[in-house]
mmCIF file of C-alpha atoms in Angstrom:
data_model
loop_
_atom_site.group_PDB
_atom_site.id
_atom_site.type_symbol
_atom_site.label_atom_id
_atom_site.label_comp_id
_atom_site.label_asym_id
_atom_site.label_seq_id
_atom_site.Cartn_x
_atom_site.Cartn_y
_atom_site.Cartn_z
ATOM 1 C CA MET A 1 -6.802 7.282 -0.031
ATOM 2 C CA SER A 2 -4.073 8.202 -2.447
ATOM 3 C CA ASN A 3 -4.272 10.522 -5.447
ATOM 4 C CA ARG A 4 -7.620 11.970 -4.474
ATOM 5 C CA ARG A 5 -8.944 14.931 -6.415
ATOM 6 C CA LEU A 6 -11.178 17.199 -4.385
ATOM 7 C CA ILE A 7 -14.510 18.569 -5.504
ATOM 8 C CA GLU A 8 -13.036 22.077 -5.562
ATOM 9 C CA ASP A 9 -10.945 20.965 -8.548
ATOM 10 C CA ARG A 10 -13.967 19.677 -10.456
ATOM 11 C CA PRO A 11 -14.919 21.722 -13.553
ATOM 12 C CA LYS A 12 -17.565 24.353 -12.773
ATOM 13 C CA ILE A 13 -19.771 23.052 -15.614
ATOM 14 C CA VAL A 14 -20.616 20.067 -13.387
ATOM 15 C CA ASP A 15 -22.364 22.381 -10.911
ATOM 16 C CA LEU A 16 -24.788 23.503 -13.627
ATOM 17 C CA LYS A 17 -26.345 20.022 -13.902
ATOM 18 C CA GLN A 18 -26.848 20.491 -17.636
ATOM 19 C CA ARG A 19 -24.400 18.052 -19.206
ATOM 20 C CA PHE A 20 -25.027 14.323 -19.310
ATOM 21 C CA GLY A 21 -22.085 12.323 -17.988
ATOM 22 C CA ASP A 22 -21.380 14.043 -14.678
ATOM 23 C CA LEU A 23 -22.192 11.341 -12.151
ATOM 24 C CA GLU A 24 -22.454 10.826 -8.405
ATOM 25 C CA ILE A 25 -21.777 7.445 -6.806
ATOM 26 C CA ASP A 26 -22.539 6.004 -3.374
ATOM 27 C CA THR A 27 -23.406 2.806 -1.546
ATOM 28 C CA ILE A 28 -26.402 1.778 0.532
ATOM 29 C CA ILE A 29 -25.722 -0.763 3.253
ATOM 30 C CA GLY A 30 -27.932 -3.703 4.201
ATOM 31 C CA LYS A 31 -29.188 -4.750 7.623
ATOM 32 C CA ASN A 32 -26.344 -5.597 10.027
ATOM 33 C CA HIS A 33 -23.899 -4.186 7.452
ATOM 34 C CA LYS A 34 -24.356 -7.272 5.262
ATOM 35 C CA GLY A 35 -24.466 -6.562 1.559
ATOM 36 C CA ALA A 36 -24.535 -3.251 -0.245
ATOM 37 C CA ILE A 37 -26.036 -1.574 -3.271
ATOM 38 C CA VAL A 38 -23.941 0.663 -5.479
ATOM 39 C CA THR A 39 -25.983 3.648 -6.669
ATOM 40 C CA ILE A 40 -24.910 5.904 -9.520
ATOM 41 C CA ASN A 41 -26.880 8.819 -10.882
ATOM 42 C CA ASP A 42 -26.371 11.399 -13.585
ATOM 43 C CA ARG A 43 -26.626 14.955 -12.269
ATOM 44 C CA ALA A 44 -28.325 16.376 -15.374
ATOM 45 C CA THR A 45 -30.970 13.718 -16.006
ATOM 46 C CA GLY A 46 -31.415 12.007 -12.636
ATOM 47 C CA ILE A 47 -31.092 8.623 -14.337
ATOM 48 C CA LEU A 48 -30.168 5.878 -11.872
ATOM 49 C CA ARG A 49 -28.043 2.786 -12.245
ATOM 50 C CA MET A 50 -27.747 0.396 -9.295
ATOM 51 C CA LYS A 51 -26.297 -2.995 -8.488
ATOM 52 C CA LYS A 52 -26.323 -5.208 -5.426
ATOM 53 C CA ILE A 53 -22.914 -6.406 -4.222
ATOM 54 C CA LYS A 54 -21.990 -8.915 -1.516
ATOM 55 C CA ALA A 55 -20.078 -6.443 0.643
ATOM 56 C CA LYS A 56 -19.036 -2.796 0.788
ATOM 57 C CA GLU A 57 -15.526 -3.569 -0.487
ATOM 58 C CA SER A 58 -13.545 -1.438 -2.908
ATOM 59 C CA GLU A 59 -12.945 -4.247 -5.427
ATOM 60 C CA LEU A 60 -16.663 -5.071 -5.589
ATOM 61 C CA VAL A 61 -17.559 -1.388 -5.918
ATOM 62 C CA ARG A 62 -14.976 -1.025 -8.705
ATOM 63 C CA GLN A 63 -16.426 -4.007 -10.587
ATOM 64 C CA ALA A 64 -20.008 -2.789 -10.159
ATOM 65 C CA ALA A 65 -19.242 0.781 -11.249
ATOM 66 C CA ILE A 66 -17.474 -0.376 -14.394
ATOM 67 C CA GLU A 67 -20.216 -2.868 -15.234
ATOM 68 C CA LEU A 68 -22.977 -0.303 -14.698
ATOM 69 C CA LEU A 69 -21.275 2.427 -16.708
ATOM 70 C CA GLU A 70 -19.334 0.728 -19.503
ATOM 71 C CA ASN A 71 -22.165 1.271 -22.025
ATOM 72 C CA TRP A 72 -22.150 4.990 -21.211
ATOM 73 C CA LYS A 73 -18.364 5.341 -21.472
ATOM 74 C CA PRO A 74 -18.382 7.601 -24.574
ATOM 75 C CA TYR A 75 -20.654 10.084 -22.764
ATOM 76 C CA LEU A 76 -18.959 10.231 -19.342
ATOM 77 C CA PHE A 77 -16.999 13.141 -17.892
ATOM 78 C CA THR A 78 -16.854 13.010 -14.086
ATOM 79 C CA ILE A 79 -17.754 10.878 -11.075
ATOM 80 C CA THR A 80 -18.041 12.344 -7.577
ATOM 81 C CA SER A 81 -18.119 10.208 -4.426
ATOM 82 C CA ASP A 82 -17.873 10.599 -0.694
ATOM 83 C CA ASN A 83 -14.711 9.607 1.167
ATOM 84 C CA GLY A 84 -15.714 6.052 2.010
ATOM 85 C CA LYS A 85 -12.972 3.445 1.803
ATOM 86 C CA GLU A 86 -15.151 1.522 -0.672
ATOM 87 C CA PHE A 87 -13.924 4.060 -3.257
ATOM 88 C CA ALA A 88 -10.256 3.240 -2.675
ATOM 89 C CA MET A 89 -10.027 1.884 -6.245
ATOM 90 C CA HIS A 90 -11.232 5.168 -7.728
ATOM 91 C CA GLN A 91 -8.195 5.416 -9.987
ATOM 92 C CA GLU A 92 -9.001 2.085 -11.621
ATOM 93 C CA ILE A 93 -12.604 3.162 -12.181
ATOM 94 C CA ALA A 94 -11.417 6.453 -13.672
ATOM 95 C CA THR A 95 -8.891 4.757 -15.943
ATOM 96 C CA VAL A 96 -11.230 2.084 -17.316
ATOM 97 C CA LEU A 97 -14.122 4.502 -17.859
ATOM 98 C CA GLU A 98 -11.872 7.390 -18.948
ATOM 99 C CA VAL A 99 -13.455 9.834 -16.491
ATOM 100 C CA ASP A 100 -12.201 12.268 -13.879
ATOM 101 C CA PHE A 101 -12.985 11.077 -10.335
ATOM 102 C CA TYR A 102 -13.560 13.619 -7.546
ATOM 103 C CA PHE A 103 -14.245 13.430 -3.821
ATOM 104 C CA ALA A 104 -16.679 15.577 -1.879
ATOM 105 C CA ASN A 105 -15.450 17.141 1.323
ATOM 106 C CA PRO A 106 -15.838 15.045 4.478
ATOM 107 C CA TYR A 107 -19.187 15.500 6.235
ATOM 108 C CA SER A 108 -20.607 17.475 3.273
ATOM 109 C CA PRO A 109 -23.391 15.282 1.833
ATOM 110 C CA TRP A 110 -24.976 18.301 0.094
ATOM 111 C CA GLU A 111 -22.039 18.272 -2.335
ATOM 112 C CA ARG A 112 -23.581 15.063 -3.734
ATOM 113 C CA GLY A 113 -27.147 16.018 -2.980
ATOM 114 C CA ALA A 114 -28.713 14.392 -6.027
ATOM 115 C CA ASN A 115 -27.328 11.009 -4.998
ATOM 116 C CA GLU A 116 -28.293 11.459 -1.348
ATOM 117 C CA ASN A 117 -31.868 12.293 -2.421
ATOM 118 C CA LEU A 118 -31.975 9.311 -4.753
ATOM 119 C CA ASN A 119 -30.761 7.003 -1.991
ATOM 120 C CA GLY A 120 -33.657 8.310 0.093
ATOM 121 C CA LEU A 121 -36.069 7.363 -2.706
ATOM 122 C CA ILE A 122 -34.499 3.891 -2.903
ATOM 123 C CA ARG A 123 -35.063 3.520 0.847
ATOM 124 C CA GLN A 124 -38.807 3.873 0.193
ATOM 125 C CA TYR A 125 -38.518 0.477 -1.493
ATOM 126 C CA ILE A 126 -35.717 -0.966 0.651
ATOM 127 C CA PRO A 127 -36.017 0.312 4.246
ATOM 128 C CA LYS A 128 -32.908 0.395 6.449
ATOM 129 C CA SER A 129 -34.095 -2.656 8.381
ATOM 130 C CA THR A 130 -34.109 -4.783 5.202
ATOM 131 C CA SER A 131 -31.774 -7.741 4.831
ATOM 132 C CA PHE A 132 -30.145 -7.533 1.411
ATOM 133 C CA GLU A 133 -29.766 -11.321 1.309
ATOM 134 C CA GLU A 134 -33.358 -11.614 0.083
ATOM 135 C CA ILE A 135 -33.148 -8.864 -2.552
ATOM 136 C CA THR A 136 -32.908 -10.297 -6.051
ATOM 137 C CA VAL A 137 -31.313 -8.822 -9.154
ATOM 138 C CA GLU A 138 -34.819 -8.596 -10.600
ATOM 139 C CA ARG A 139 -35.976 -6.510 -7.613
ATOM 140 C CA ILE A 140 -33.019 -4.126 -8.017
ATOM 141 C CA ILE A 141 -33.881 -3.652 -11.708
ATOM 142 C CA GLU A 142 -37.559 -3.153 -10.850
ATOM 143 C CA ILE A 143 -36.733 -0.418 -8.321
ATOM 144 C CA GLN A 144 -34.289 1.211 -10.726
ATOM 145 C CA GLU A 145 -36.930 1.310 -13.463
ATOM 146 C CA LYS A 146 -39.628 2.631 -11.105
ATOM 147 C CA LEU A 147 -37.368 5.486 -10.062
ATOM 148 C CA ASN A 148 -36.228 6.210 -13.607
ATOM 149 C CA ASN A 149 -39.893 6.453 -14.641
ATOM 150 C CA ARG A 150 -40.990 8.536 -11.651
ATOM 151 C CA PRO A 151 -41.820 12.155 -12.580
ATOM 152 C CA ARG A 152 -39.631 14.740 -10.822
ATOM 153 C CA LYS A 153 -40.530 18.283 -9.912
ATOM 154 C CA ARG A 154 -37.037 19.507 -10.882
ATOM 155 C CA PHE A 155 -37.695 18.302 -14.450
ATOM 156 C CA ASN A 156 -41.122 19.944 -14.700
ATOM 157 C CA PHE A 157 -42.591 16.527 -13.867
ATOM 158 C CA GLU A 158 -40.784 14.710 -16.654
ATOM 159 C CA THR A 159 -39.048 11.432 -15.767
ATOM 160 C CA PRO A 160 -35.313 10.728 -15.594
ATOM 161 C CA ASN A 161 -35.748 8.326 -18.534
ATOM 162 C CA TYR A 162 -37.302 11.137 -20.574
ATOM 163 C CA MET A 163 -34.492 13.527 -19.608
ATOM 164 C CA PHE A 164 -31.884 10.884 -20.392
ATOM 165 C CA ASN A 165 -33.376 10.310 -23.851
ATOM 166 C CA GLN A 166 -33.415 14.074 -24.482
ATOM 167 C CA LYS A 167 -29.769 14.537 -23.444
ATOM 168 C CA VAL A 168 -28.356 11.439 -25.134
ATOM 169 C CA ALA A 169 -30.294 12.070 -28.349
ATOM 170 C CA PHE A 170 -28.876 15.596 -28.277
ATOM 171 C CA VAL A 171 -25.310 14.320 -27.693
ATOM 172 C CA THR A 172 -25.280 11.675 -30.440
#
C-alpha cells in the first residue's frame, strides 16, 4: 500500500486512551469469506460503530468508514488499522474525514488491542460459522447498541455510551 504512515509516527497522546477521536478500524469476515462487517471503535470511550458490507473490498470499506464517521468528523484525530488490503483507500478516508491514518505493524494485533477485543465481543453475537447473508441491518444496529450499553471493567463498569457522552459533552 502506498503512502502508509506507521504506528510509530502516531502522536503519543493516542496511547493514553484519554482523547475522544482516536479510532481503530478492522473488518470481520463472514462464513466462507462472504460478506464482511466494518468495525470502528474509539480508544478512549470504547464506543463502537459497525456496518455490514457485501465484500471485504477497499472501496466498500472506504464507503462504510466515511458513512459511519461523518457525523463525528469535527471530533476525529486518528484512525489506526492493520495492513489488510481492504484499507488500500486509507488516503481517501483520511482526506474526507480530515484525520491522520496509521497502520499497525504486521502481525502485531496488540497495537490495536481495543478493536481486537471488541471484535471478540461481536463474535459472541455472530460466531465465525455464521453466514452474513442472513444478518440484517437491524441486527447489526442491535448488536452495536448492546455492546455500547455493556458495562466495562476498564471504565469502572460504566458503558461506552456513558463514556462517549462524558467525552463529547466535555469537548463541545
